[in-house]
């Protein structure tokens, strides 16, 4: 996972990719730590889901998709996913499809 101290630079300097339910912010890992595995974080706002139980469920679903596809992901990137408002009813299959599409459009999926 990505440390919280990295979030401001990822959100301001990172390249952004969009899908119907997710935003992906992509930022390269600094050269001093190059060669490390890519790191991921998922953010679910209270505007998306009011209950913490539901927000945590979406984060767990996102990490589940990443762990299934970790071998096909290139090293050296911070990938910060943010759920969009109105994505509370997204199904697991749709979520998996969107994450894969975002990663392939960002050229992170090999």
PDB file of N, CA and C in Angstrom:
ATOM      1  N   UNK A   1       0.829  -1.187   0.000  1.00  0.00           N
ATOM      2  CA  UNK A   1       0.000   0.000   0.000  1.00  0.00           C
ATOM      3  C   UNK A   1       0.870   1.245   0.000  1.00  0.00           C
ATOM      4  N   UNK A   2       0.270   2.337  -0.372  1.00  0.00           N
ATOM      5  CA  UNK A   2       0.985   3.605  -0.465  1.00  0.00           C
ATOM      6  C   UNK A   2       0.882   4.329   0.871  1.00  0.00           C
ATOM      7  N   UNK A   3       2.005   4.925   1.313  1.00  0.00           N
ATOM      8  CA  UNK A   3       1.986   5.699   2.545  1.00  0.00           C
ATOM      9  C   UNK A   3       1.192   6.985   2.330  1.00  0.00           C
ATOM     10  N   UNK A   4       0.552   7.450   3.378  1.00  0.00           N
ATOM     11  CA  UNK A   4      -0.269   8.650   3.304  1.00  0.00           C
ATOM     12  C   UNK A   4       0.537   9.889   2.926  1.00  0.00           C
ATOM     13  N   UNK A   5       1.798   9.924   3.296  1.00  0.00           N
ATOM     14  CA  UNK A   5       2.633  11.092   2.994  1.00  0.00           C
ATOM     15  C   UNK A   5       2.843  11.274   1.487  1.00  0.00           C
ATOM     16  N   UNK A   6       2.669  10.225   0.707  1.00  0.00           N
ATOM     17  CA  UNK A   6       2.848  10.287  -0.754  1.00  0.00           C
ATOM     18  C   UNK A   6       1.594  10.785  -1.482  1.00  0.00           C
ATOM     19  N   UNK A   7       0.438  10.752  -0.816  1.00  0.00           N
ATOM     20  CA  UNK A   7      -0.823  11.093  -1.481  1.00  0.00           C
ATOM     21  C   UNK A   7      -0.820  12.478  -2.137  1.00  0.00           C
ATOM     22  N   UNK A   8      -0.376  13.544  -1.454  1.00  0.00           N
ATOM     23  CA  UNK A   8      -0.439  14.866  -2.109  1.00  0.00           C
ATOM     24  C   UNK A   8       0.328  14.943  -3.424  1.00  0.00           C
ATOM     25  N   UNK A   9       1.529  14.372  -3.463  1.00  0.00           N
ATOM     26  CA  UNK A   9       2.295  14.429  -4.717  1.00  0.00           C
ATOM     27  C   UNK A   9       1.665  13.557  -5.797  1.00  0.00           C
ATOM     28  N   UNK A  10       1.089  12.420  -5.408  1.00  0.00           N
ATOM     29  CA  UNK A  10       0.430  11.557  -6.397  1.00  0.00           C
ATOM     30  C   UNK A  10      -0.786  12.260  -6.978  1.00  0.00           C
ATOM     31  N   UNK A  11      -1.577  12.908  -6.135  1.00  0.00           N
ATOM     32  CA  UNK A  11      -2.802  13.548  -6.602  1.00  0.00           C
ATOM     33  C   UNK A  11      -2.536  14.805  -7.425  1.00  0.00           C
ATOM     34  N   UNK A  12      -1.450  15.523  -7.137  1.00  0.00           N
ATOM     35  CA  UNK A  12      -1.182  16.752  -7.888  1.00  0.00           C
ATOM     36  C   UNK A  12      -0.335  16.504  -9.141  1.00  0.00           C
ATOM     37  N   UNK A  13       0.653  15.615  -9.044  1.00  0.00           N
ATOM     38  CA  UNK A  13       1.581  15.406 -10.157  1.00  0.00           C
ATOM     39  C   UNK A  13       1.289  14.149 -10.971  1.00  0.00           C
ATOM     40  N   UNK A  14       0.453  13.272 -10.451  1.00  0.00           N
ATOM     41  CA  UNK A  14       0.184  12.011 -11.129  1.00  0.00           C
ATOM     42  C   UNK A  14      -0.700  12.175 -12.348  1.00  0.00           C
ATOM     43  N   UNK A  15      -0.561  11.253 -13.281  1.00  0.00           N
ATOM     44  CA  UNK A  15      -1.406  11.252 -14.468  1.00  0.00           C
ATOM     45  C   UNK A  15      -2.733  10.580 -14.117  1.00  0.00           C
ATOM     46  N   UNK A  16      -3.830  11.134 -14.614  1.00  0.00           N
ATOM     47  CA  UNK A  16      -5.147  10.650 -14.219  1.00  0.00           C
ATOM     48  C   UNK A  16      -5.835   9.936 -15.373  1.00  0.00           C
ATOM     49  N   UNK A  17      -6.430   8.787 -15.035  1.00  0.00           N
ATOM     50  CA  UNK A  17      -7.212   7.994 -15.991  1.00  0.00           C
ATOM     51  C   UNK A  17      -8.590   7.788 -15.372  1.00  0.00           C
ATOM     52  N   UNK A  18      -9.610   7.768 -16.221  1.00  0.00           N
ATOM     53  CA  UNK A  18     -10.976   7.717 -15.719  1.00  0.00           C
ATOM     54  C   UNK A  18     -11.763   6.572 -16.346  1.00  0.00           C
ATOM     55  N   UNK A  19     -12.676   6.027 -15.556  1.00  0.00           N
ATOM     56  CA  UNK A  19     -13.648   5.034 -16.016  1.00  0.00           C
ATOM     57  C   UNK A  19     -14.990   5.421 -15.401  1.00  0.00           C
ATOM     58  N   UNK A  20     -16.068   4.724 -15.714  1.00  0.00           N
ATOM     59  CA  UNK A  20     -17.377   5.129 -15.170  1.00  0.00           C
ATOM     60  C   UNK A  20     -17.453   5.170 -13.636  1.00  0.00           C
ATOM     61  N   UNK A  21     -16.721   4.290 -12.942  1.00  0.00           N
ATOM     62  CA  UNK A  21     -16.826   4.229 -11.487  1.00  0.00           C
ATOM     63  C   UNK A  21     -15.540   4.548 -10.741  1.00  0.00           C
ATOM     64  N   UNK A  22     -14.418   4.666 -11.453  1.00  0.00           N
ATOM     65  CA  UNK A  22     -13.116   4.839 -10.800  1.00  0.00           C
ATOM     66  C   UNK A  22     -12.274   5.917 -11.461  1.00  0.00           C
ATOM     67  N   UNK A  23     -11.372   6.491 -10.657  1.00  0.00           N
ATOM     68  CA  UNK A  23     -10.302   7.338 -11.155  1.00  0.00           C
ATOM     69  C   UNK A  23      -8.995   6.671 -10.766  1.00  0.00           C
ATOM     70  N   UNK A  24      -8.042   6.657 -11.675  1.00  0.00           N
ATOM     71  CA  UNK A  24      -6.722   6.118 -11.380  1.00  0.00           C
ATOM     72  C   UNK A  24      -5.714   7.251 -11.499  1.00  0.00           C
ATOM     73  N   UNK A  25      -4.952   7.459 -10.424  1.00  0.00           N
ATOM     74  CA  UNK A  25      -3.846   8.408 -10.442  1.00  0.00           C
ATOM     75  C   UNK A  25      -2.569   7.577 -10.493  1.00  0.00           C
ATOM     76  N   UNK A  26      -1.764   7.795 -11.521  1.00  0.00           N
ATOM     77  CA  UNK A  26      -0.547   7.018 -11.733  1.00  0.00           C
ATOM     78  C   UNK A  26       0.657   7.928 -11.583  1.00  0.00           C
ATOM     79  N   UNK A  27       1.598   7.496 -10.763  1.00  0.00           N
ATOM     80  CA  UNK A  27       2.790   8.304 -10.495  1.00  0.00           C
ATOM     81  C   UNK A  27       3.987   7.359 -10.391  1.00  0.00           C
ATOM     82  N   UNK A  28       5.092   7.642 -11.094  1.00  0.00           N
ATOM     83  CA  UNK A  28       6.249   6.743 -11.017  1.00  0.00           C
ATOM     84  C   UNK A  28       6.929   6.821  -9.650  1.00  0.00           C
ATOM     85  N   UNK A  29       7.426   5.681  -9.188  1.00  0.00           N
ATOM     86  CA  UNK A  29       8.176   5.640  -7.933  1.00  0.00           C
ATOM     87  C   UNK A  29       9.532   6.286  -8.175  1.00  0.00           C
ATOM     88  N   UNK A  30      10.046   7.015  -7.187  1.00  0.00           N
ATOM     89  CA  UNK A  30      11.326   7.723  -7.312  1.00  0.00           C
ATOM     90  C   UNK A  30      12.438   6.765  -7.702  1.00  0.00           C
ATOM     91  N   UNK A  31      13.460   7.306  -8.338  1.00  0.00           N
ATOM     92  CA  UNK A  31      14.554   6.477  -8.862  1.00  0.00           C
ATOM     93  C   UNK A  31      15.348   5.797  -7.759  1.00  0.00           C
ATOM     94  N   UNK A  32      15.354   6.352  -6.532  1.00  0.00           N
ATOM     95  CA  UNK A  32      16.106   5.723  -5.448  1.00  0.00           C
ATOM     96  C   UNK A  32      15.492   4.387  -5.047  1.00  0.00           C
ATOM     97  N   UNK A  33      14.194   4.229  -5.309  1.00  0.00           N
ATOM     98  CA  UNK A  33      13.527   2.971  -4.970  1.00  0.00           C
ATOM     99  C   UNK A  33      13.063   2.248  -6.221  1.00  0.00           C
ATOM    100  N   UNK A  34      13.689   2.552  -7.360  1.00  0.00           N
ATOM    101  CA  UNK A  34      13.290   1.943  -8.626  1.00  0.00           C
ATOM    102  C   UNK A  34      13.504   0.435  -8.593  1.00  0.00           C
ATOM    103  N   UNK A  35      12.657  -0.274  -9.269  1.00  0.00           N
ATOM    104  CA  UNK A  35      12.749  -1.715  -9.297  1.00  0.00           C
ATOM    105  C   UNK A  35      11.854  -2.371  -8.269  1.00  0.00           C
ATOM    106  N   UNK A  36      11.280  -1.550  -7.405  1.00  0.00           N
ATOM    107  CA  UNK A  36      10.363  -2.105  -6.421  1.00  0.00           C
ATOM    108  C   UNK A  36       9.027  -2.396  -7.084  1.00  0.00           C
ATOM    109  N   UNK A  37       8.257  -3.245  -6.436  1.00  0.00           N
ATOM    110  CA  UNK A  37       6.924  -3.554  -6.939  1.00  0.00           C
ATOM    111  C   UNK A  37       6.070  -2.295  -6.930  1.00  0.00           C
ATOM    112  N   UNK A  38       5.095  -2.257  -7.800  1.00  0.00           N
ATOM    113  CA  UNK A  38       4.146  -1.151  -7.808  1.00  0.00           C
ATOM    114  C   UNK A  38       3.327  -1.194  -6.525  1.00  0.00           C
ATOM    115  N   UNK A  39       2.894  -0.029  -6.068  1.00  0.00           N
ATOM    116  CA  UNK A  39       2.112   0.068  -4.844  1.00  0.00           C
ATOM    117  C   UNK A  39       0.729   0.603  -5.190  1.00  0.00           C
ATOM    118  N   UNK A  40      -0.268   0.178  -4.411  1.00  0.00           N
ATOM    119  CA  UNK A  40      -1.658   0.497  -4.709  1.00  0.00           C
ATOM    120  C   UNK A  40      -2.380   1.000  -3.475  1.00  0.00           C
ATOM    121  N   UNK A  41      -3.349   1.875  -3.701  1.00  0.00           N
ATOM    122  CA  UNK A  41      -4.264   2.312  -2.647  1.00  0.00           C
ATOM    123  C   UNK A  41      -5.628   2.570  -3.257  1.00  0.00           C
ATOM    124  N   UNK A  42      -6.649   2.354  -2.448  1.00  0.00           N
ATOM    125  CA  UNK A  42      -8.022   2.603  -2.857  1.00  0.00           C
ATOM    126  C   UNK A  42      -8.644   3.579  -1.872  1.00  0.00           C
ATOM    127  N   UNK A  43      -9.369   4.550  -2.400  1.00  0.00           N
ATOM    128  CA  UNK A  43     -10.031   5.539  -1.572  1.00  0.00           C
ATOM    129  C   UNK A  43     -11.524   5.546  -1.897  1.00  0.00           C
ATOM    130  N   UNK A  44     -12.336   5.477  -0.840  1.00  0.00           N
ATOM    131  CA  UNK A  44     -13.781   5.537  -1.004  1.00  0.00           C
ATOM    132  C   UNK A  44     -14.286   6.653  -0.111  1.00  0.00           C
ATOM    133  N   UNK A  45     -14.840   7.680  -0.712  1.00  0.00           N
ATOM    134  CA  UNK A  45     -15.323   8.840   0.028  1.00  0.00           C
ATOM    135  C   UNK A  45     -16.647   8.548   0.727  1.00  0.00           C
ATOM    136  N   UNK A  46     -16.953   9.341   1.734  1.00  0.00           N
ATOM    137  CA  UNK A  46     -18.258   9.240   2.397  1.00  0.00           C
ATOM    138  C   UNK A  46     -19.378   9.657   1.458  1.00  0.00           C
ATOM    139  N   UNK A  47     -19.033  10.383   0.411  1.00  0.00           N
ATOM    140  CA  UNK A  47     -20.039  10.762  -0.582  1.00  0.00           C
ATOM    141  C   UNK A  47     -20.459   9.557  -1.419  1.00  0.00           C
ATOM    142  N   UNK A  48     -19.584   8.559  -1.512  1.00  0.00           N
ATOM    143  CA  UNK A  48     -19.895   7.343  -2.265  1.00  0.00           C
ATOM    144  C   UNK A  48     -20.730   6.405  -1.404  1.00  0.00           C
ATOM    145  N   UNK A  49     -20.254   6.123  -0.198  1.00  0.00           N
ATOM    146  CA  UNK A  49     -20.948   5.233   0.752  1.00  0.00           C
ATOM    147  C   UNK A  49     -20.896   5.869   2.131  1.00  0.00           C
ATOM    148  N   UNK A  50     -22.024   5.982   2.767  1.00  0.00           N
ATOM    149  CA  UNK A  50     -22.073   6.608   4.089  1.00  0.00           C
ATOM    150  C   UNK A  50     -21.465   5.718   5.169  1.00  0.00           C
ATOM    151  N   UNK A  51     -21.706   4.413   5.089  1.00  0.00           N
ATOM    152  CA  UNK A  51     -21.275   3.504   6.140  1.00  0.00           C
ATOM    153  C   UNK A  51     -19.837   3.027   5.913  1.00  0.00           C
ATOM    154  N   UNK A  52     -19.057   3.010   6.993  1.00  0.00           N
ATOM    155  CA  UNK A  52     -17.668   2.553   6.907  1.00  0.00           C
ATOM    156  C   UNK A  52     -17.595   1.095   6.473  1.00  0.00           C
ATOM    157  N   UNK A  53     -18.573   0.306   6.855  1.00  0.00           N
ATOM    158  CA  UNK A  53     -18.609  -1.107   6.457  1.00  0.00           C
ATOM    159  C   UNK A  53     -18.624  -1.222   4.936  1.00  0.00           C
ATOM    160  N   UNK A  54     -19.429  -0.395   4.286  1.00  0.00           N
ATOM    161  CA  UNK A  54     -19.522  -0.430   2.826  1.00  0.00           C
ATOM    162  C   UNK A  54     -18.254   0.111   2.169  1.00  0.00           C
ATOM    163  N   UNK A  55     -17.691   1.174   2.738  1.00  0.00           N
ATOM    164  CA  UNK A  55     -16.449   1.728   2.180  1.00  0.00           C
ATOM    165  C   UNK A  55     -15.325   0.696   2.265  1.00  0.00           C
ATOM    166  N   UNK A  56     -15.225   0.014   3.386  1.00  0.00           N
ATOM    167  CA  UNK A  56     -14.190  -1.013   3.545  1.00  0.00           C
ATOM    168  C   UNK A  56     -14.406  -2.177   2.591  1.00  0.00           C
ATOM    169  N   UNK A  57     -15.671  -2.502   2.338  1.00  0.00           N
ATOM    170  CA  UNK A  57     -15.988  -3.583   1.404  1.00  0.00           C
ATOM    171  C   UNK A  57     -15.468  -3.252   0.001  1.00  0.00           C
ATOM    172  N   UNK A  58     -15.661  -2.009  -0.428  1.00  0.00           N
ATOM    173  CA  UNK A  58     -15.169  -1.599  -1.746  1.00  0.00           C
ATOM    174  C   UNK A  58     -13.643  -1.627  -1.800  1.00  0.00           C
ATOM    175  N   UNK A  59     -12.990  -1.186  -0.728  1.00  0.00           N
ATOM    176  CA  UNK A  59     -11.524  -1.240  -0.697  1.00  0.00           C
ATOM    177  C   UNK A  59     -11.039  -2.690  -0.769  1.00  0.00           C
ATOM    178  N   UNK A  60     -11.661  -3.565  -0.022  1.00  0.00           N
ATOM    179  CA  UNK A  60     -11.258  -4.983  -0.051  1.00  0.00           C
ATOM    180  C   UNK A  60     -11.470  -5.588  -1.433  1.00  0.00           C
ATOM    181  N   UNK A  61     -12.557  -5.229  -2.074  1.00  0.00           N
ATOM    182  CA  UNK A  61     -12.805  -5.725  -3.436  1.00  0.00           C
ATOM    183  C   UNK A  61     -11.725  -5.261  -4.391  1.00  0.00           C
ATOM    184  N   UNK A  62     -11.334  -4.004  -4.273  1.00  0.00           N
ATOM    185  CA  UNK A  62     -10.281  -3.463  -5.132  1.00  0.00           C
ATOM    186  C   UNK A  62      -8.960  -4.172  -4.921  1.00  0.00           C
ATOM    187  N   UNK A  63      -8.570  -4.355  -3.657  1.00  0.00           N
ATOM    188  CA  UNK A  63      -7.319  -5.055  -3.362  1.00  0.00           C
ATOM    189  C   UNK A  63      -7.370  -6.506  -3.828  1.00  0.00           C
ATOM    190  N   UNK A  64      -8.545  -7.106  -3.794  1.00  0.00           N
ATOM    191  CA  UNK A  64      -8.708  -8.479  -4.263  1.00  0.00           C
ATOM    192  C   UNK A  64      -8.403  -8.577  -5.758  1.00  0.00           C
ATOM    193  N   UNK A  65      -8.907  -7.632  -6.525  1.00  0.00           N
ATOM    194  CA  UNK A  65      -8.651  -7.617  -7.972  1.00  0.00           C
ATOM    195  C   UNK A  65      -7.153  -7.430  -8.229  1.00  0.00           C
ATOM    196  N   UNK A  66      -6.524  -6.527  -7.496  1.00  0.00           N
ATOM    197  CA  UNK A  66      -5.091  -6.285  -7.679  1.00  0.00           C
ATOM    198  C   UNK A  66      -4.286  -7.530  -7.333  1.00  0.00           C
ATOM    199  N   UNK A  67      -4.620  -8.193  -6.232  1.00  0.00           N
ATOM    200  CA  UNK A  67      -3.841  -9.366  -5.832  1.00  0.00           C
ATOM    201  C   UNK A  67      -3.970 -10.503  -6.853  1.00  0.00           C
ATOM    202  N   UNK A  68      -5.116 -10.625  -7.506  1.00  0.00           N
ATOM    203  CA  UNK A  68      -5.287 -11.649  -8.542  1.00  0.00           C
ATOM    204  C   UNK A  68      -4.404 -11.371  -9.754  1.00  0.00           C
ATOM    205  N   UNK A  69      -4.186 -10.099 -10.060  1.00  0.00           N
ATOM    206  CA  UNK A  69      -3.473  -9.707 -11.280  1.00  0.00           C
ATOM    207  C   UNK A  69      -2.080  -9.148 -11.019  1.00  0.00           C
ATOM    208  N   UNK A  70      -1.553  -9.344  -9.820  1.00  0.00           N
ATOM    209  CA  UNK A  70      -0.285  -8.732  -9.425  1.00  0.00           C
ATOM    210  C   UNK A  70       0.886  -9.174 -10.294  1.00  0.00           C
ATOM    211  N   UNK A  71       0.886 -10.405 -10.760  1.00  0.00           N
ATOM    212  CA  UNK A  71       2.004 -10.904 -11.565  1.00  0.00           C
ATOM    213  C   UNK A  71       2.094 -10.215 -12.923  1.00  0.00           C
ATOM    214  N   UNK A  72       0.974  -9.697 -13.415  1.00  0.00           N
ATOM    215  CA  UNK A  72       0.975  -9.051 -14.721  1.00  0.00           C
ATOM    216  C   UNK A  72       1.162  -7.551 -14.674  1.00  0.00           C
ATOM    217  N   UNK A  73       1.459  -7.007 -13.495  1.00  0.00           N
ATOM    218  CA  UNK A  73       1.591  -5.555 -13.339  1.00  0.00           C
ATOM    219  C   UNK A  73       3.067  -5.184 -13.292  1.00  0.00           C
ATOM    220  N   UNK A  74       3.433  -4.177 -14.073  1.00  0.00           N
ATOM    221  CA  UNK A  74       4.828  -3.730 -14.149  1.00  0.00           C
ATOM    222  C   UNK A  74       5.247  -3.078 -12.827  1.00  0.00           C
ATOM    223  N   UNK A  75       6.506  -3.222 -12.439  1.00  0.00           N
ATOM    224  CA  UNK A  75       6.988  -2.569 -11.213  1.00  0.00           C
ATOM    225  C   UNK A  75       7.289  -1.090 -11.441  1.00  0.00           C
ATOM    226  N   UNK A  76       7.346  -0.337 -10.338  1.00  0.00           N
ATOM    227  CA  UNK A  76       7.809   1.045 -10.401  1.00  0.00           C
ATOM    228  C   UNK A  76       6.735   2.110 -10.447  1.00  0.00           C
ATOM    229  N   UNK A  77       5.495   1.811 -10.018  1.00  0.00           N
ATOM    230  CA  UNK A  77       4.428   2.801 -10.073  1.00  0.00           C
ATOM    231  C   UNK A  77       3.641   2.866  -8.765  1.00  0.00           C
ATOM    232  N   UNK A  78       3.178   4.071  -8.444  1.00  0.00           N
ATOM    233  CA  UNK A  78       2.156   4.259  -7.423  1.00  0.00           C
ATOM    234  C   UNK A  78       0.827   4.332  -8.166  1.00  0.00           C
ATOM    235  N   UNK A  79      -0.133   3.497  -7.802  1.00  0.00           N
ATOM    236  CA  UNK A  79      -1.457   3.496  -8.428  1.00  0.00           C
ATOM    237  C   UNK A  79      -2.489   3.785  -7.355  1.00  0.00           C
ATOM    238  N   UNK A  80      -3.091   4.957  -7.437  1.00  0.00           N
ATOM    239  CA  UNK A  80      -4.073   5.384  -6.443  1.00  0.00           C
ATOM    240  C   UNK A  80      -5.448   5.388  -7.112  1.00  0.00           C
ATOM    241  N   UNK A  81      -6.335   4.516  -6.649  1.00  0.00           N
ATOM    242  CA  UNK A  81      -7.687   4.422  -7.193  1.00  0.00           C
ATOM    243  C   UNK A  81      -8.646   5.154  -6.274  1.00  0.00           C
ATOM    244  N   UNK A  82      -9.538   5.931  -6.870  1.00  0.00           N
ATOM    245  CA  UNK A  82     -10.558   6.638  -6.115  1.00  0.00           C
ATOM    246  C   UNK A  82     -11.919   6.322  -6.723  1.00  0.00           C
ATOM    247  N   UNK A  83     -12.847   5.888  -5.887  1.00  0.00           N
ATOM    248  CA  UNK A  83     -14.193   5.579  -6.367  1.00  0.00           C
ATOM    249  C   UNK A  83     -14.957   6.881  -6.581  1.00  0.00           C
ATOM    250  N   UNK A  84     -15.692   6.947  -7.686  1.00  0.00           N
ATOM    251  CA  UNK A  84     -16.486   8.131  -7.998  1.00  0.00           C
ATOM    252  C   UNK A  84     -17.825   8.094  -7.281  1.00  0.00           C
ATOM    253  N   UNK A  85     -18.396   9.264  -7.121  1.00  0.00           N
ATOM    254  CA  UNK A  85     -19.714   9.374  -6.521  1.00  0.00           C
ATOM    255  C   UNK A  85     -20.730   8.642  -7.399  1.00  0.00           C
ATOM    256  N   UNK A  86     -21.596   7.865  -6.783  1.00  0.00           N
ATOM    257  CA  UNK A  86     -22.596   7.112  -7.530  1.00  0.00           C
ATOM    258  C   UNK A  86     -22.143   5.714  -7.911  1.00  0.00           C
ATOM    259  N   UNK A  87     -20.988   5.289  -7.411  1.00  0.00           N
ATOM    260  CA  UNK A  87     -20.500   3.956  -7.763  1.00  0.00           C
ATOM    261  C   UNK A  87     -20.788   2.932  -6.670  1.00  0.00           C
ATOM    262  N   UNK A  88     -21.735   3.226  -5.797  1.00  0.00           N
ATOM    263  CA  UNK A  88     -22.014   2.332  -4.669  1.00  0.00           C
ATOM    264  C   UNK A  88     -22.670   1.028  -5.100  1.00  0.00           C
ATOM    265  N   UNK A  89     -23.264   0.977  -6.278  1.00  0.00           N
ATOM    266  CA  UNK A  89     -23.937  -0.236  -6.723  1.00  0.00           C
ATOM    267  C   UNK A  89     -23.146  -1.065  -7.720  1.00  0.00           C
ATOM    268  N   UNK A  90     -21.870  -0.788  -7.865  1.00  0.00           N
ATOM    269  CA  UNK A  90     -21.067  -1.502  -8.855  1.00  0.00           C
ATOM    270  C   UNK A  90     -20.842  -2.948  -8.401  1.00  0.00           C
ATOM    271  N   UNK A  91     -20.913  -3.864  -9.365  1.00  0.00           N
ATOM    272  CA  UNK A  91     -20.723  -5.290  -9.078  1.00  0.00           C
ATOM    273  C   UNK A  91     -19.244  -5.634  -9.174  1.00  0.00           C
ATOM    274  N   UNK A  92     -18.878  -6.733  -8.535  1.00  0.00           N
ATOM    275  CA  UNK A  92     -17.478  -7.170  -8.495  1.00  0.00           C
ATOM    276  C   UNK A  92     -16.921  -7.401  -9.902  1.00  0.00           C
ATOM    277  N   UNK A  93     -17.691  -8.017 -10.764  1.00  0.00           N
ATOM    278  CA  UNK A  93     -17.225  -8.298 -12.134  1.00  0.00           C
ATOM    279  C   UNK A  93     -16.966  -6.993 -12.898  1.00  0.00           C
ATOM    280  N   UNK A  94     -17.864  -6.016 -12.725  1.00  0.00           N
ATOM    281  CA  UNK A  94     -17.675  -4.728 -13.395  1.00  0.00           C
ATOM    282  C   UNK A  94     -16.466  -3.998 -12.838  1.00  0.00           C
ATOM    283  N   UNK A  95     -16.280  -4.082 -11.528  1.00  0.00           N
ATOM    284  CA  UNK A  95     -15.143  -3.442 -10.883  1.00  0.00           C
ATOM    285  C   UNK A  95     -13.829  -4.037 -11.388  1.00  0.00           C
ATOM    286  N   UNK A  96     -13.784  -5.351 -11.482  1.00  0.00           N
ATOM    287  CA  UNK A  96     -12.583  -6.022 -11.969  1.00  0.00           C
ATOM    288  C   UNK A  96     -12.278  -5.613 -13.406  1.00  0.00           C
ATOM    289  N   UNK A  97     -13.310  -5.542 -14.226  1.00  0.00           N
ATOM    290  CA  UNK A  97     -13.142  -5.147 -15.628  1.00  0.00           C
ATOM    291  C   UNK A  97     -12.605  -3.718 -15.727  1.00  0.00           C
ATOM    292  N   UNK A  98     -13.162  -2.813 -14.928  1.00  0.00           N
ATOM    293  CA  UNK A  98     -12.731  -1.407 -14.974  1.00  0.00           C
ATOM    294  C   UNK A  98     -11.297  -1.239 -14.496  1.00  0.00           C
ATOM    295  N   UNK A  99     -10.919  -1.943 -13.437  1.00  0.00           N
ATOM    296  CA  UNK A  99      -9.551  -1.835 -12.931  1.00  0.00           C
ATOM    297  C   UNK A  99      -8.565  -2.335 -13.979  1.00  0.00           C
ATOM    298  N   UNK A 100      -8.869  -3.454 -14.614  1.00  0.00           N
ATOM    299  CA  UNK A 100      -7.990  -3.990 -15.658  1.00  0.00           C
ATOM    300  C   UNK A 100      -7.893  -3.023 -16.835  1.00  0.00           C
ATOM    301  N   UNK A 101      -9.025  -2.428 -17.235  1.00  0.00           N
ATOM    302  CA  UNK A 101      -9.017  -1.480 -18.348  1.00  0.00           C
ATOM    303  C   UNK A 101      -8.190  -0.242 -18.014  1.00  0.00           C
ATOM    304  N   UNK A 102      -8.335   0.264 -16.787  1.00  0.00           N
ATOM    305  CA  UNK A 102      -7.563   1.437 -16.381  1.00  0.00           C
ATOM    306  C   UNK A 102      -6.066   1.137 -16.368  1.00  0.00           C
ATOM    307  N   UNK A 103      -5.692  -0.002 -15.825  1.00  0.00           N
ATOM    308  CA  UNK A 103      -4.277  -0.360 -15.774  1.00  0.00           C
ATOM    309  C   UNK A 103      -3.695  -0.587 -17.167  1.00  0.00           C
ATOM    310  N   UNK A 104      -4.485  -1.186 -18.070  1.00  0.00           N
ATOM    311  CA  UNK A 104      -3.968  -1.400 -19.426  1.00  0.00           C
ATOM    312  C   UNK A 104      -3.889  -0.091 -20.210  1.00  0.00           C
ATOM    313  N   UNK A 105      -4.837   0.818 -19.998  1.00  0.00           N
ATOM    314  CA  UNK A 105      -4.757   2.107 -20.690  1.00  0.00           C
ATOM    315  C   UNK A 105      -3.603   2.966 -20.159  1.00  0.00           C
ATOM    316  N   UNK A 106      -3.226   2.737 -18.889  1.00  0.00           N
ATOM    317  CA  UNK A 106      -2.085   3.459 -18.311  1.00  0.00           C
ATOM    318  C   UNK A 106      -0.766   2.754 -18.627  1.00  0.00           C
ATOM    319  N   UNK A 107      -0.819   1.658 -19.379  1.00  0.00           N
ATOM    320  CA  UNK A 107       0.351   0.876 -19.782  1.00  0.00           C
ATOM    321  C   UNK A 107       1.095   0.289 -18.583  1.00  0.00           C
ATOM    322  N   UNK A 108       0.365  -0.053 -17.530  1.00  0.00           N
ATOM    323  CA  UNK A 108       0.961  -0.668 -16.350  1.00  0.00           C
ATOM    324  C   UNK A 108       0.759  -2.173 -16.396  1.00  0.00           C
ATOM    325  N   UNK A 109      -0.280  -2.617 -17.066  1.00  0.00           N
ATOM    326  CA  UNK A 109      -0.583  -4.041 -17.182  1.00  0.00           C
ATOM    327  C   UNK A 109       0.195  -4.607 -18.369  1.00  0.00           C
ATOM    328  N   UNK A 110       0.971  -5.643 -18.120  1.00  0.00           N
ATOM    329  CA  UNK A 110       1.764  -6.205 -19.213  1.00  0.00           C
ATOM    330  C   UNK A 110       1.081  -7.409 -19.834  1.00  0.00           C
TER     331      UNK A 110
END
